[in-house]
Coordinates of C-alpha atoms in Angstrom, one line a residue:
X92 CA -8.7 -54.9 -39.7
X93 CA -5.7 -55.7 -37.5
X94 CA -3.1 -53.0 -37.4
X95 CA -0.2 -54.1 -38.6
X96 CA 3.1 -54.1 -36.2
X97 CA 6.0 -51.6 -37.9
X98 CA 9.6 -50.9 -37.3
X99 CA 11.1 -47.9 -38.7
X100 CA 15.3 -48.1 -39.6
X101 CA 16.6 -44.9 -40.6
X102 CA 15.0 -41.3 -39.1
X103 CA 17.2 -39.1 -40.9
X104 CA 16.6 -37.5 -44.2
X105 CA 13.8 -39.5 -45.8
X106 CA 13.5 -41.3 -42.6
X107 CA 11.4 -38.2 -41.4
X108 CA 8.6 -38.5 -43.8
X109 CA 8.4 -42.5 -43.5
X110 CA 7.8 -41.5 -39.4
X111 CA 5.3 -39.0 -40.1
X112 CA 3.8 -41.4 -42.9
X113 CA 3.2 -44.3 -40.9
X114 CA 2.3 -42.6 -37.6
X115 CA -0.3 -41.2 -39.7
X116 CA -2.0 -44.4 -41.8
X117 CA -4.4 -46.7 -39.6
X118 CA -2.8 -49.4 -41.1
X119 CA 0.3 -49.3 -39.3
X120 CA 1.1 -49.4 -35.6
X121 CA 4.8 -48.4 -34.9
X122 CA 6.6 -50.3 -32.2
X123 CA 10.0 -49.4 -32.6
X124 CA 12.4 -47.3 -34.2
X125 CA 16.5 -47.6 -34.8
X126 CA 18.7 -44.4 -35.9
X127 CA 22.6 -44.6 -35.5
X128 CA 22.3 -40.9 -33.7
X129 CA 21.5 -41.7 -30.1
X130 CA 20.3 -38.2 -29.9
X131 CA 18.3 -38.2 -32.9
X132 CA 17.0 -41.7 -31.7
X133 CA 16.1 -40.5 -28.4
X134 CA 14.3 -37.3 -29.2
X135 CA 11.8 -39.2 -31.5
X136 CA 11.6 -42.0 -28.9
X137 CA 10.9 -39.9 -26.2
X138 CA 8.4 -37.7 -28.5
X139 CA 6.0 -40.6 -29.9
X140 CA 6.2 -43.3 -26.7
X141 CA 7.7 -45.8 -28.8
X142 CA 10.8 -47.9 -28.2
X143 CA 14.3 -46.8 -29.8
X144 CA 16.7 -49.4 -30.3
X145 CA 20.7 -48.6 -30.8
X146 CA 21.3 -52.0 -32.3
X147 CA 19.3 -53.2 -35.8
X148 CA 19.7 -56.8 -35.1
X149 CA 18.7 -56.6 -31.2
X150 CA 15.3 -55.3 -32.7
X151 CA 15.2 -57.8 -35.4
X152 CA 15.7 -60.4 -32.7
X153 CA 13.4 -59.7 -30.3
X154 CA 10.9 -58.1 -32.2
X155 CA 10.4 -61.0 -34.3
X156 CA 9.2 -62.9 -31.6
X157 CA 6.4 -59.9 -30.9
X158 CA 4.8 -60.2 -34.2
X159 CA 6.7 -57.5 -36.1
X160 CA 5.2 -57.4 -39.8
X161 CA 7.2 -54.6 -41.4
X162 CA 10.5 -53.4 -41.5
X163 CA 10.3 -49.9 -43.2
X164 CA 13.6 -49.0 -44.2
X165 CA 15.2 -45.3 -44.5
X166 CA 18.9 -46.5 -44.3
X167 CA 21.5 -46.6 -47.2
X168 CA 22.3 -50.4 -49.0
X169 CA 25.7 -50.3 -47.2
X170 CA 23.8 -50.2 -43.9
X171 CA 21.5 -52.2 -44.5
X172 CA 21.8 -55.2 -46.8
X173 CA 22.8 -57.4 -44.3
X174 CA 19.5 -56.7 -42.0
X175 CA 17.6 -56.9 -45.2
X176 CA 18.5 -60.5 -45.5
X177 CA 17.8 -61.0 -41.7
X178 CA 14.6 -59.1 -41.9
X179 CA 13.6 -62.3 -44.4
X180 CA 15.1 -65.1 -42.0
X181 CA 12.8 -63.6 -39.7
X182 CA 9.6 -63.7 -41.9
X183 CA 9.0 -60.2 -41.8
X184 CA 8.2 -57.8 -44.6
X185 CA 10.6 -55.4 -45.8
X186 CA 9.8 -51.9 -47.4
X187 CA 12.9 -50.2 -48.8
X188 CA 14.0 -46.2 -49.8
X189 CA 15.5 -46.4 -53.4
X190 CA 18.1 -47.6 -53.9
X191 CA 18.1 -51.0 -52.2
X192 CA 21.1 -52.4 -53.1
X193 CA 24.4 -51.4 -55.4
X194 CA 24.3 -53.4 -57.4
X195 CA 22.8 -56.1 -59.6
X196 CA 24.6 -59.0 -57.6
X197 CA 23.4 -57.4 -54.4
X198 CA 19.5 -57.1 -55.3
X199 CA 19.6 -60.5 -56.7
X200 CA 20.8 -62.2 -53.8
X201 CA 18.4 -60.0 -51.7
X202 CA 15.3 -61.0 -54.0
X203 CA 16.2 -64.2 -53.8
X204 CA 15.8 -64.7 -50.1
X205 CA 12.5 -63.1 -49.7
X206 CA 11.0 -65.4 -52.8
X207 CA 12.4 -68.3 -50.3
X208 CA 10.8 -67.1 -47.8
X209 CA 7.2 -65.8 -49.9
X210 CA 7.3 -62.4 -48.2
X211 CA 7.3 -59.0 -50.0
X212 CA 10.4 -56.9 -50.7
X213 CA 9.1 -53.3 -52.2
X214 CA 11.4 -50.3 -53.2
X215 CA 9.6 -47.3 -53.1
X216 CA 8.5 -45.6 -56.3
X217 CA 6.7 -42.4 -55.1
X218 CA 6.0 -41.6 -58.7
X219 CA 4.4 -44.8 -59.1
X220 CA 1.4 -44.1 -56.6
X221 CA 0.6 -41.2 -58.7
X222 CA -1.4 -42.7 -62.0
X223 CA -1.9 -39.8 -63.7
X224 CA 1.5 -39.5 -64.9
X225 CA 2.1 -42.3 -66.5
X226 CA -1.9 -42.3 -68.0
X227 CA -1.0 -39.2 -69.1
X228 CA 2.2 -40.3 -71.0
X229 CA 0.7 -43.0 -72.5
X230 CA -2.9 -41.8 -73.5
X231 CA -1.2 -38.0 -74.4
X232 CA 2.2 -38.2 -76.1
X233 CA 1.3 -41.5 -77.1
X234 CA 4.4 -43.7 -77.2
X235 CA 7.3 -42.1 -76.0
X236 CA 10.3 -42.0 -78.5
X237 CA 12.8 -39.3 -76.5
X238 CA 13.1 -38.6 -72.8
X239 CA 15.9 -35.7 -71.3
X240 CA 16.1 -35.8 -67.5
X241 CA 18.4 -33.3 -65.4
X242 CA 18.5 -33.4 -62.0
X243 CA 20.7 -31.3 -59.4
X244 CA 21.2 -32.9 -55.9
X245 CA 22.5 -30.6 -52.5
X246 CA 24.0 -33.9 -51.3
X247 CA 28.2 -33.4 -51.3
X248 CA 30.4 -36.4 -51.3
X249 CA 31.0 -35.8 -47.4
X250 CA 31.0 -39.2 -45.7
X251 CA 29.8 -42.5 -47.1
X252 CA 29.1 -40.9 -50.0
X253 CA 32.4 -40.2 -51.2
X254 CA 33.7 -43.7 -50.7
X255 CA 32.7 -45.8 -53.6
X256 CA 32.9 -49.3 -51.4
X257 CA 30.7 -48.1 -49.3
X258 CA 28.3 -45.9 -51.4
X259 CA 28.5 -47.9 -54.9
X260 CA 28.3 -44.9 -56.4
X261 CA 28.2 -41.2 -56.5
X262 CA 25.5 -39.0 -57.9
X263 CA 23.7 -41.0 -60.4
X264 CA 23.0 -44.1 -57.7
X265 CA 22.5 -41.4 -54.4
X266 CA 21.2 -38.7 -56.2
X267 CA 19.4 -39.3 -59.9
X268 CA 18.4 -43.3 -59.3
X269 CA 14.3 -42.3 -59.0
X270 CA 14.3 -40.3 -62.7
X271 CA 17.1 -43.3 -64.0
X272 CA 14.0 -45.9 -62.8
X273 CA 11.0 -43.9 -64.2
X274 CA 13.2 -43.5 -67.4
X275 CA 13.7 -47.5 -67.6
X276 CA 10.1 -47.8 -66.1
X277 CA 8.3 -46.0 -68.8
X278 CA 10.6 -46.9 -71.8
X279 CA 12.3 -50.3 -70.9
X280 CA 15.6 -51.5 -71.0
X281 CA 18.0 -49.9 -73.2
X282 CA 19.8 -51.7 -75.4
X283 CA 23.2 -49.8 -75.0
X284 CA 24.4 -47.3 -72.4
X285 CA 27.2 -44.6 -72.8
X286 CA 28.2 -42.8 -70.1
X287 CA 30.9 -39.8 -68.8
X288 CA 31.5 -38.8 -65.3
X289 CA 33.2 -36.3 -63.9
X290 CA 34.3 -34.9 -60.3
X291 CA 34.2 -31.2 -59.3
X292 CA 37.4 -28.9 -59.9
X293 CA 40.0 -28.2 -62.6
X294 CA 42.2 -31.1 -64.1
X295 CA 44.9 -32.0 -61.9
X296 CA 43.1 -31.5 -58.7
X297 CA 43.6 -33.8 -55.6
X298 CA 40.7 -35.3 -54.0
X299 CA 39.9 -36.8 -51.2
X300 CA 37.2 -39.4 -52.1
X301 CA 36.3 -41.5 -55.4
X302 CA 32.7 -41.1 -56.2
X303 CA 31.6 -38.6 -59.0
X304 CA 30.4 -35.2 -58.7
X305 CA 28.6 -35.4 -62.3
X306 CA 27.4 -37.9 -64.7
X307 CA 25.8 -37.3 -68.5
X308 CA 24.8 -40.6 -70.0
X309 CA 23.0 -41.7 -73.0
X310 CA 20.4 -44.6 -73.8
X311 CA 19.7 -46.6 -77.0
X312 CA 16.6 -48.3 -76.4
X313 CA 16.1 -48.7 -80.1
X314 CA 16.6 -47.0 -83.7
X315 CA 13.9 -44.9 -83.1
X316 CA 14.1 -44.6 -79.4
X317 CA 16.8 -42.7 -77.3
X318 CA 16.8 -40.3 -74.1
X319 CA 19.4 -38.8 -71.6
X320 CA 20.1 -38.3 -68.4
X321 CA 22.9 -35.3 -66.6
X322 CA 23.0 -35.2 -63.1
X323 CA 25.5 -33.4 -60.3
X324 CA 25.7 -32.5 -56.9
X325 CA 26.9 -29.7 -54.4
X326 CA 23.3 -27.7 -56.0
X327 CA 22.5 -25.0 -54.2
X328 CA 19.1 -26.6 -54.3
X329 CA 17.7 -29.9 -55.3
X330 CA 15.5 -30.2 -58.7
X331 CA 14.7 -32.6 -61.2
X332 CA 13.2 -32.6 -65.0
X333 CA 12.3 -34.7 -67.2
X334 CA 11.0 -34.4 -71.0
X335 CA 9.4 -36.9 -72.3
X336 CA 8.3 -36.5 -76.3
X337 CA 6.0 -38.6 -78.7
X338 CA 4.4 -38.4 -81.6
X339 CA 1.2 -36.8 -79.9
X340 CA 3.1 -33.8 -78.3
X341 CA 5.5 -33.5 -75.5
X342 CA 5.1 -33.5 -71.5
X343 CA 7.3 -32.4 -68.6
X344 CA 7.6 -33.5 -64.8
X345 CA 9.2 -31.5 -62.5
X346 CA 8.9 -31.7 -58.7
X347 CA 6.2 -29.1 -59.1
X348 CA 3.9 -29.8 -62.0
X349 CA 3.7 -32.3 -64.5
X350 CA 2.6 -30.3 -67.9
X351 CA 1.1 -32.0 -71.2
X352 CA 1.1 -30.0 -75.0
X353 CA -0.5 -32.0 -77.0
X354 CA 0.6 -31.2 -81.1
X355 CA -2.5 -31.4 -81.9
X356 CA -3.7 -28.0 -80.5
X357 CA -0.7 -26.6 -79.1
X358 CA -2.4 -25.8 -75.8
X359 CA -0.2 -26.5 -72.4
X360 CA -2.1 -27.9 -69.3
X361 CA -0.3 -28.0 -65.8
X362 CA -1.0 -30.3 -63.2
X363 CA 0.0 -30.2 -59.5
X364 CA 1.5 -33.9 -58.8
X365 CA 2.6 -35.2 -55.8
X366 CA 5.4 -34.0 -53.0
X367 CA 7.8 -36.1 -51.8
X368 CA 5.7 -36.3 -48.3
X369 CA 2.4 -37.2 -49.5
X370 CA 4.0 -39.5 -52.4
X371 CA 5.5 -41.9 -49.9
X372 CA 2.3 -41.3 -48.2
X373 CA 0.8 -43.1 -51.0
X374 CA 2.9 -46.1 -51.1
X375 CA 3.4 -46.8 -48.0
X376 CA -0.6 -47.3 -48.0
X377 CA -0.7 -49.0 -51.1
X378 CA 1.9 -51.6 -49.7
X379 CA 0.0 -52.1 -46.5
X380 CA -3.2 -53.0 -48.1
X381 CA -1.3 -55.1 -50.6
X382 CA -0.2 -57.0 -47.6
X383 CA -3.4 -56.8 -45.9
X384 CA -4.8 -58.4 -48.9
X385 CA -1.8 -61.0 -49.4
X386 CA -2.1 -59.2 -53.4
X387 CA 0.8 -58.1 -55.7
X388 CA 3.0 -55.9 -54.0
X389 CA 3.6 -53.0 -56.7
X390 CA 7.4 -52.3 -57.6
X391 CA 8.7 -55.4 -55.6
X392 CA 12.8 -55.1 -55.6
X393 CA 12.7 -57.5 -58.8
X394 CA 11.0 -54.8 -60.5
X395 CA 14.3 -52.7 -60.2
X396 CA 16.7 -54.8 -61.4
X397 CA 16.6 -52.8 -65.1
X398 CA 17.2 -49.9 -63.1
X399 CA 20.2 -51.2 -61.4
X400 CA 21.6 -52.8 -64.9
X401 CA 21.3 -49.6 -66.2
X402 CA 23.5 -47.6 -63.7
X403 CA 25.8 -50.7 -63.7
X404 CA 26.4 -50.5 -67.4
X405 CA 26.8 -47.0 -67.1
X406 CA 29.6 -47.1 -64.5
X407 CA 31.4 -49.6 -66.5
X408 CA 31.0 -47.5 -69.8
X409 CA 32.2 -44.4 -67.9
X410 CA 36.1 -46.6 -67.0
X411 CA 36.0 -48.0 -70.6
X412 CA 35.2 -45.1 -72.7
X413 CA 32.6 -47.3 -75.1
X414 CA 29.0 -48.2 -75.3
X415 CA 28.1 -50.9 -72.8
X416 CA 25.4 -53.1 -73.1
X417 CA 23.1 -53.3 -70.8
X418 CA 21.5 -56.8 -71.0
X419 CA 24.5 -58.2 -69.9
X420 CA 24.7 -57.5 -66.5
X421 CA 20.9 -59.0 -66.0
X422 CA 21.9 -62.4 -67.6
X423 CA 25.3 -62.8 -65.6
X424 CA 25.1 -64.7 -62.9

């Protein structure tokens, strides 16, 4: 099987374990890389023998004409939407860290261009490479009728992420969108969204950017169907949660275990589940033999349009004060 020919955007932060991921696969041979640190870019350059480039579109260019496949991307929407759309100009693949885009608008018109073009567009879903958490939801607590997720993020609002042009959003886009998407994911689109943020400090207090520090928000997926999300940043330490309760018992994924009690015997099971490292692991395999195969790509950037309806809505509820509905952002055009 021929290897396939890989550039990797982004080797900061998440960008780390997408290096180690693909270095490691047979699938994947790695012919470039692109960080906007020219240290950080030349240390990994100089370290694995392959070619750093200080400009994206230079490697789009000429790379393009060398049989590049894959575009694996560890950069932030603002920084890369635009290469996004080159990347599908230029017929290659493109394999994006959540979130892809902003907003609805933006992962539309980014969708759009690589049905044009028939190539793949996947946003990662680490959770998704993992089946026994969603078998276990399903076949345990049976139909899930209430969710509660927290999560805590270290990320600050230093930088892009404090400008809300740039970023799109604070904490629940850069900091809760992977438990927002297994919420939608698992239940399906809510019918109505209500939403509060807030930023850090008392009332009255000046700040210096315009993305929030905290977000609680409510979902109506039905009469009979609700769950919540609360998320905030500046945490000594990342974590996440999420509770997920049906009419069979209730289970609970954490970044650690993903526990099951059933109601029928009241007997708790834990389950080691997959890191970060060896979940992207996972899907970055799973999308190269997908493409190997010319198969459906799992979680393909249309697949996340709930998701990013959802966190619009949400934003808009949070300046109006009301219930939002949701369906409405994914039938605007």
């Amino acid at each position: 099987m021929r290897k396939l020919k890989v550039a990797l955007l982004g080797l900061a932060d998440d960008g780390q374990h997408y290096l180690s991921a693909i270095r490691q696969d047979d699938l994947f041979e790695l012919i470039a890389v692109y960080d906007r640190d020219v240290n950080v870019l030349r240390d990994i350059s100089e370290s694995t023998g392959v070619r750093g480039y200080e400009d994206i579109r230079s490697l789009i260019v000429e790379l393009s004409h060398d049989g590049l496949d894959v575009l694996f991307i560890a950069l932030e929407p603002y920084e890369s939407y635009e290469f996004v759309q080159m990347a599908a100009g230029a017929g290659i693949a493109v394999f994006h860290k959540p979130p892809f885009a902003r907003n609805v608008s933006e992962a539309r018109s980014l969708v759009a261009c690589f049905q044009s073009a028939g190539l793949p567009l996947v946003v990662a879903r680490t959770w998704h490479t993992d089946p026994s958490l969603s078998l276990a939801l399903i076949e345990e607590v049976g139909h899930v009728q209430l969710a509660t997720a927290e999560v805590a993020s270290t990320k600050s609002a230093a930088g892009w992420r404090g400008d809300s042009v740039r970023a799109g959003g604070g904490v629940l886009l850069h900091g809760a969108y992977a438990q927002l998407d297994m919420l939608v994911s698992v239940m399906g689109l809510p019918e109505e969204v209500f939403a509060q943020c807030a930023l850090t400090g008392q009332a009255g207090d000046v700040h210096n950017y315009d993305t929030e520090d905290m977000i609680a928000l409510a979902l109506r997926f039905s009469t009979h169907r609700a769950a919540t999300l609360t998320a905030y940043r500046n945490a000594h330490t990342s974590r996440s949660r999420i509770r997920w309760v049906g009419p069979r018992g209730v289970a609970e994924t954490t970044s650690e275990v993903f526990a099951v009690r059933t109601t029928s015997d009241n007997v708790e099971e834990d389950r080691q589940v997959i890191s970060s490292i060896s979940g992207i692991s996972k899907a970055l395999h799973a999308f190269g033999v997908a493409l190997h195969n010319h198969s459906k790509q799992v979680s393909a950037g249309e697949d996340h349009l709930a998701t990013l309806a959802v966190l619009e809505a949400a934003y808009l509820s949070s300046r109006t004060g009301a219930s939002e509905s949701v369906g409405r952002f994914l039938t605007a055009e």
